XYZ file of C-alpha atoms in Angstrom:
298
model
C 113.846 116.866 138.920
C 109.959 116.741 140.228
C 108.772 113.075 140.022
C 106.622 112.446 137.289
C 105.598 109.077 138.579
C 101.645 108.143 138.708
C 100.538 107.347 141.902
C 98.588 104.121 141.766
C 95.010 105.895 143.021
C 95.226 108.411 139.778
C 96.312 105.394 137.155
C 93.837 105.164 134.490
C 91.313 102.486 133.807
C 91.852 100.091 131.385
C 88.667 99.058 129.287
C 89.862 95.676 128.841
C 87.712 92.808 127.155
C 90.490 90.056 127.970
C 90.101 88.695 124.326
C 93.997 88.254 123.948
C 96.955 89.085 125.922
C 98.071 91.462 122.972
C 95.073 93.117 122.572
C 95.526 93.990 126.236
C 98.507 95.028 125.531
C 97.543 97.560 123.073
C 94.788 98.826 124.776
C 97.317 99.281 127.717
C 99.939 100.919 125.841
C 97.519 103.248 123.694
C 95.779 104.323 127.403
C 99.575 105.009 129.044
C 100.976 106.720 126.375
C 97.868 108.954 126.282
C 98.006 109.452 130.060
C 102.433 109.831 130.210
C 101.430 112.776 128.096
C 98.814 114.027 129.841
C 101.208 113.775 132.994
C 104.523 115.294 131.161
C 103.010 117.741 128.775
C 102.854 120.837 131.668
C 106.877 119.724 131.978
C 107.906 121.003 128.470
C 109.996 123.612 127.220
C 111.096 124.888 130.692
C 113.162 124.223 134.031
C 112.544 123.000 137.320
C 111.317 126.991 138.755
C 109.134 127.297 136.009
C 107.775 123.788 136.412
C 106.843 124.913 139.881
C 104.963 127.989 138.856
C 103.148 126.328 136.470
C 102.028 123.662 139.011
C 101.701 126.263 141.822
C 104.565 124.632 143.733
C 103.124 121.172 143.936
C 104.765 117.754 143.178
C 103.891 116.642 139.570
C 102.503 113.399 140.661
C 99.321 113.428 138.612
C 97.869 115.680 135.411
C 96.691 118.985 136.821
C 94.989 121.877 135.309
C 97.515 124.543 134.187
C 98.111 127.744 131.668
C 99.327 127.831 128.346
C 99.714 130.474 126.056
C 98.425 129.218 122.202
C 99.163 130.626 119.078
C 102.719 131.758 119.866
C 103.851 135.408 121.447
C 100.821 136.947 120.097
C 98.714 133.971 121.224
C 96.191 133.780 124.101
C 96.371 132.158 127.737
C 94.065 128.906 127.854
C 93.627 126.970 131.118
C 94.343 123.378 129.812
C 92.025 120.960 131.890
C 93.726 118.161 134.001
C 94.367 115.280 131.639
C 95.019 117.815 128.151
C 97.164 115.637 126.276
C 99.366 117.385 123.782
C 100.935 117.014 120.285
C 102.032 113.851 121.047
C 98.911 112.030 121.232
C 96.981 114.002 118.580
C 99.400 113.095 115.986
C 99.329 109.340 117.160
C 95.578 109.581 116.832
C 96.207 111.083 113.291
C 98.479 107.717 112.636
C 95.977 105.630 113.580
C 92.668 107.192 111.569
C 95.478 106.661 108.300
C 95.146 103.242 108.861
C 93.047 101.140 107.652
C 91.740 97.294 106.014
C 94.283 98.165 103.846
C 97.042 99.226 105.663
C 98.652 102.833 106.246
C 97.485 105.455 103.997
C 100.387 107.786 103.909
C 98.806 110.174 101.739
C 95.736 110.687 103.772
C 98.031 111.229 107.029
C 100.374 113.661 105.287
C 97.902 115.687 103.049
C 94.679 115.263 105.153
C 95.867 114.944 109.050
C 99.059 116.783 109.020
C 98.091 120.133 107.405
C 94.835 119.823 109.263
C 96.922 119.619 112.540
C 98.235 122.979 113.019
C 94.622 124.140 113.394
C 94.086 122.583 116.500
C 97.720 121.711 117.476
C 98.869 121.626 121.250
C 102.671 121.893 120.931
C 104.831 120.537 118.708
C 108.216 121.085 117.332
C 109.246 123.679 115.422
C 110.402 120.966 112.497
C 106.904 119.149 112.584
C 105.110 122.674 112.392
C 107.057 123.634 109.537
C 107.009 120.259 107.449
C 103.001 120.535 108.054
C 103.163 124.111 106.676
C 104.980 122.720 103.638
C 102.866 119.563 103.131
C 99.884 122.023 102.799
C 101.004 123.100 99.406
C 99.135 121.210 96.615
C 102.437 120.443 94.739
C 104.834 119.073 97.373
C 104.592 115.266 98.074
C 104.749 113.411 101.208
C 108.133 111.663 100.052
C 109.223 115.405 98.919
C 108.595 117.604 101.719
C 112.228 119.341 101.444
C 111.392 122.833 103.972
C 114.154 125.000 105.050
C 116.173 122.788 107.635
C 114.237 119.779 106.680
C 117.646 117.516 107.002
C 118.299 118.616 110.547
C 114.681 117.679 112.196
C 116.015 114.854 114.705
C 113.799 115.084 117.172
C 111.129 113.294 118.866
C 108.231 113.822 117.261
C 108.076 111.199 114.655
C 108.894 108.132 117.634
C 105.590 109.730 119.613
C 103.271 109.256 117.340
C 104.157 105.651 115.154
C 102.777 103.353 117.913
C 99.738 102.338 116.121
C 101.887 100.733 113.187
C 102.948 98.391 115.634
C 99.784 97.770 117.139
C 97.822 97.102 114.026
C 100.747 94.795 112.565
C 100.090 91.279 112.360
C 103.419 90.103 112.220
C 105.138 91.725 115.224
C 108.249 89.267 114.928
C 108.910 90.612 111.569
C 110.206 94.383 111.565
C 110.107 94.688 108.043
C 106.513 94.531 107.837
C 106.181 97.756 110.314
C 109.001 99.237 109.718
C 108.248 100.611 105.929
C 105.023 102.541 107.113
C 107.037 103.367 110.125
C 109.556 105.315 107.754
C 106.919 106.566 105.234
C 105.291 108.217 108.492
C 108.335 109.340 110.008
C 109.792 111.080 106.754
C 106.742 113.352 105.847
C 108.141 115.794 108.900
C 111.659 114.373 110.078
C 114.817 114.219 107.639
C 117.781 113.677 109.967
C 118.670 109.988 110.562
C 118.666 110.995 114.378
C 114.885 111.228 114.059
C 114.202 108.338 111.936
C 116.335 105.849 114.086
C 114.444 107.057 117.094
C 110.756 106.283 115.362
C 112.416 102.915 114.167
C 113.947 102.008 117.965
C 110.743 102.739 119.553
C 108.574 100.495 117.085
C 111.057 97.948 117.547
C 111.232 97.968 121.748
C 107.233 98.244 121.538
C 106.933 95.382 119.199
C 109.108 93.532 121.782
C 107.058 94.403 124.826
C 103.787 93.710 122.768
C 104.399 90.493 122.031
C 106.359 89.295 125.470
C 104.858 91.487 127.676
C 108.607 92.413 128.841
C 110.327 95.817 128.802
C 113.446 95.271 126.983
C 116.335 94.866 128.740
C 119.703 96.212 127.758
C 121.122 93.226 126.127
C 117.437 93.068 124.292
C 117.675 96.867 123.254
C 121.456 96.309 121.871
C 119.685 93.498 119.555
C 116.997 95.868 118.365
C 119.192 98.739 117.548
C 121.405 95.695 115.439
C 117.784 94.715 113.614
C 118.019 98.512 112.767
C 120.920 98.156 110.833
C 117.791 96.779 107.876
C 116.552 99.858 107.722
C 118.335 101.705 104.568
C 117.778 98.931 102.737
C 113.883 99.000 102.905
C 113.978 102.644 102.225
C 116.006 101.466 98.695
C 113.807 99.214 97.929
C 110.746 101.703 98.778
C 109.697 103.342 95.458
C 108.896 106.559 96.445
C 111.801 106.666 99.207
C 114.233 105.025 97.662
C 113.566 106.816 94.189
C 112.748 110.033 95.554
C 113.807 110.932 99.055
C 117.084 109.165 99.244
C 118.204 111.446 96.636
C 116.942 114.363 98.109
C 118.646 113.960 101.238
C 121.809 112.771 99.786
C 121.915 115.591 97.328
C 121.148 118.177 100.074
C 123.357 116.811 102.738
C 126.280 115.376 100.357
C 126.618 112.721 102.270
C 125.555 108.989 102.026
C 122.700 107.992 103.988
C 124.010 104.544 104.835
C 126.847 106.295 106.275
C 125.336 108.632 108.296
C 122.929 105.921 109.457
C 125.610 103.861 110.605
C 126.924 106.667 112.737
C 123.694 107.287 114.353
C 123.323 103.458 114.764
C 126.636 103.396 117.112
C 125.624 106.657 118.873
C 122.386 104.929 119.820
C 124.468 101.800 121.437
C 126.656 104.335 123.425
C 123.535 105.659 124.511
C 122.207 102.065 126.169
C 125.822 101.806 127.518
C 125.409 104.936 129.014
C 121.741 104.210 130.569
C 123.567 100.827 131.817
C 126.372 102.389 133.747
C 124.086 104.872 134.988
C 121.728 102.847 137.069
C 119.190 102.952 134.843
C 115.989 103.124 136.830
C 117.624 102.534 140.177
C 117.317 105.569 142.448
C 119.394 108.241 141.097
C 120.261 106.306 137.596
C 118.116 108.404 135.630
C 119.281 111.788 136.657
C 122.666 110.637 136.554
C 122.041 109.129 132.918
C 120.127 112.824 132.080
C 123.541 114.718 133.358
C 126.056 112.031 131.216
C 123.978 112.457 128.042
C 123.937 116.450 128.555
C 119.925 116.405 128.617
C 119.629 119.336 130.826
C 121.676 121.683 127.860
C 119.432 123.768 126.176
């Protein structure tokens, strides 16, 4: 696999004001998230040979300009400049714009940001695009976005956009304070417990890194997974989510959401264990983990 590591001389310069360690970490998180997106965008939905064609045979170690077809098979080929980011950062900014002095405005996010996004989208999964199209209909509420295949939307699209909920949280030690909005944001587009859990675990890991300045270790990540056990209860207590969305989901799937959540949590623990056994970030460890998890399979 071609390296996607940024060289020190190409790293983004952070406009830090030194006001506080937390503020510095938030700025660093936001800039590096966009930088990683710009670096990795070119490698999406292709194999190693396809990536080499896009980079013209040059190893991917910094953002480069490249061509992408925009608008599907009948679209046009567009030259994207070096540093151009994808839907991940676009929707992360959309989330941030929907957070104001009174917190997260899910209506503004779902019925304004998400419905406008397809007109300028760069990338984006099928589920997120289908969800945005559905939300454009007047009668569709954010907590009842039931389009074809909605219960199977379990990709990482939501996990990639929920950072602003953590960045704006005043109580990082109390996950219930930001997980409610993380879930509300996620279910606008993702109906699978896998997609929701991915967003929740990303938020919990980011909160740990923001408050401590350290990446969660595997044992700490397992504790974050344990913390995620509270999510179904939080969802039941949320009026729109508990009274409407969960009922729609359970009728559509014929399953208890709590049972499905427990299964996903168990899978998440297994993934962390595979990462540990594969050697994590050690030489060859990342590739070994991808192989063991079957992540090269289409």
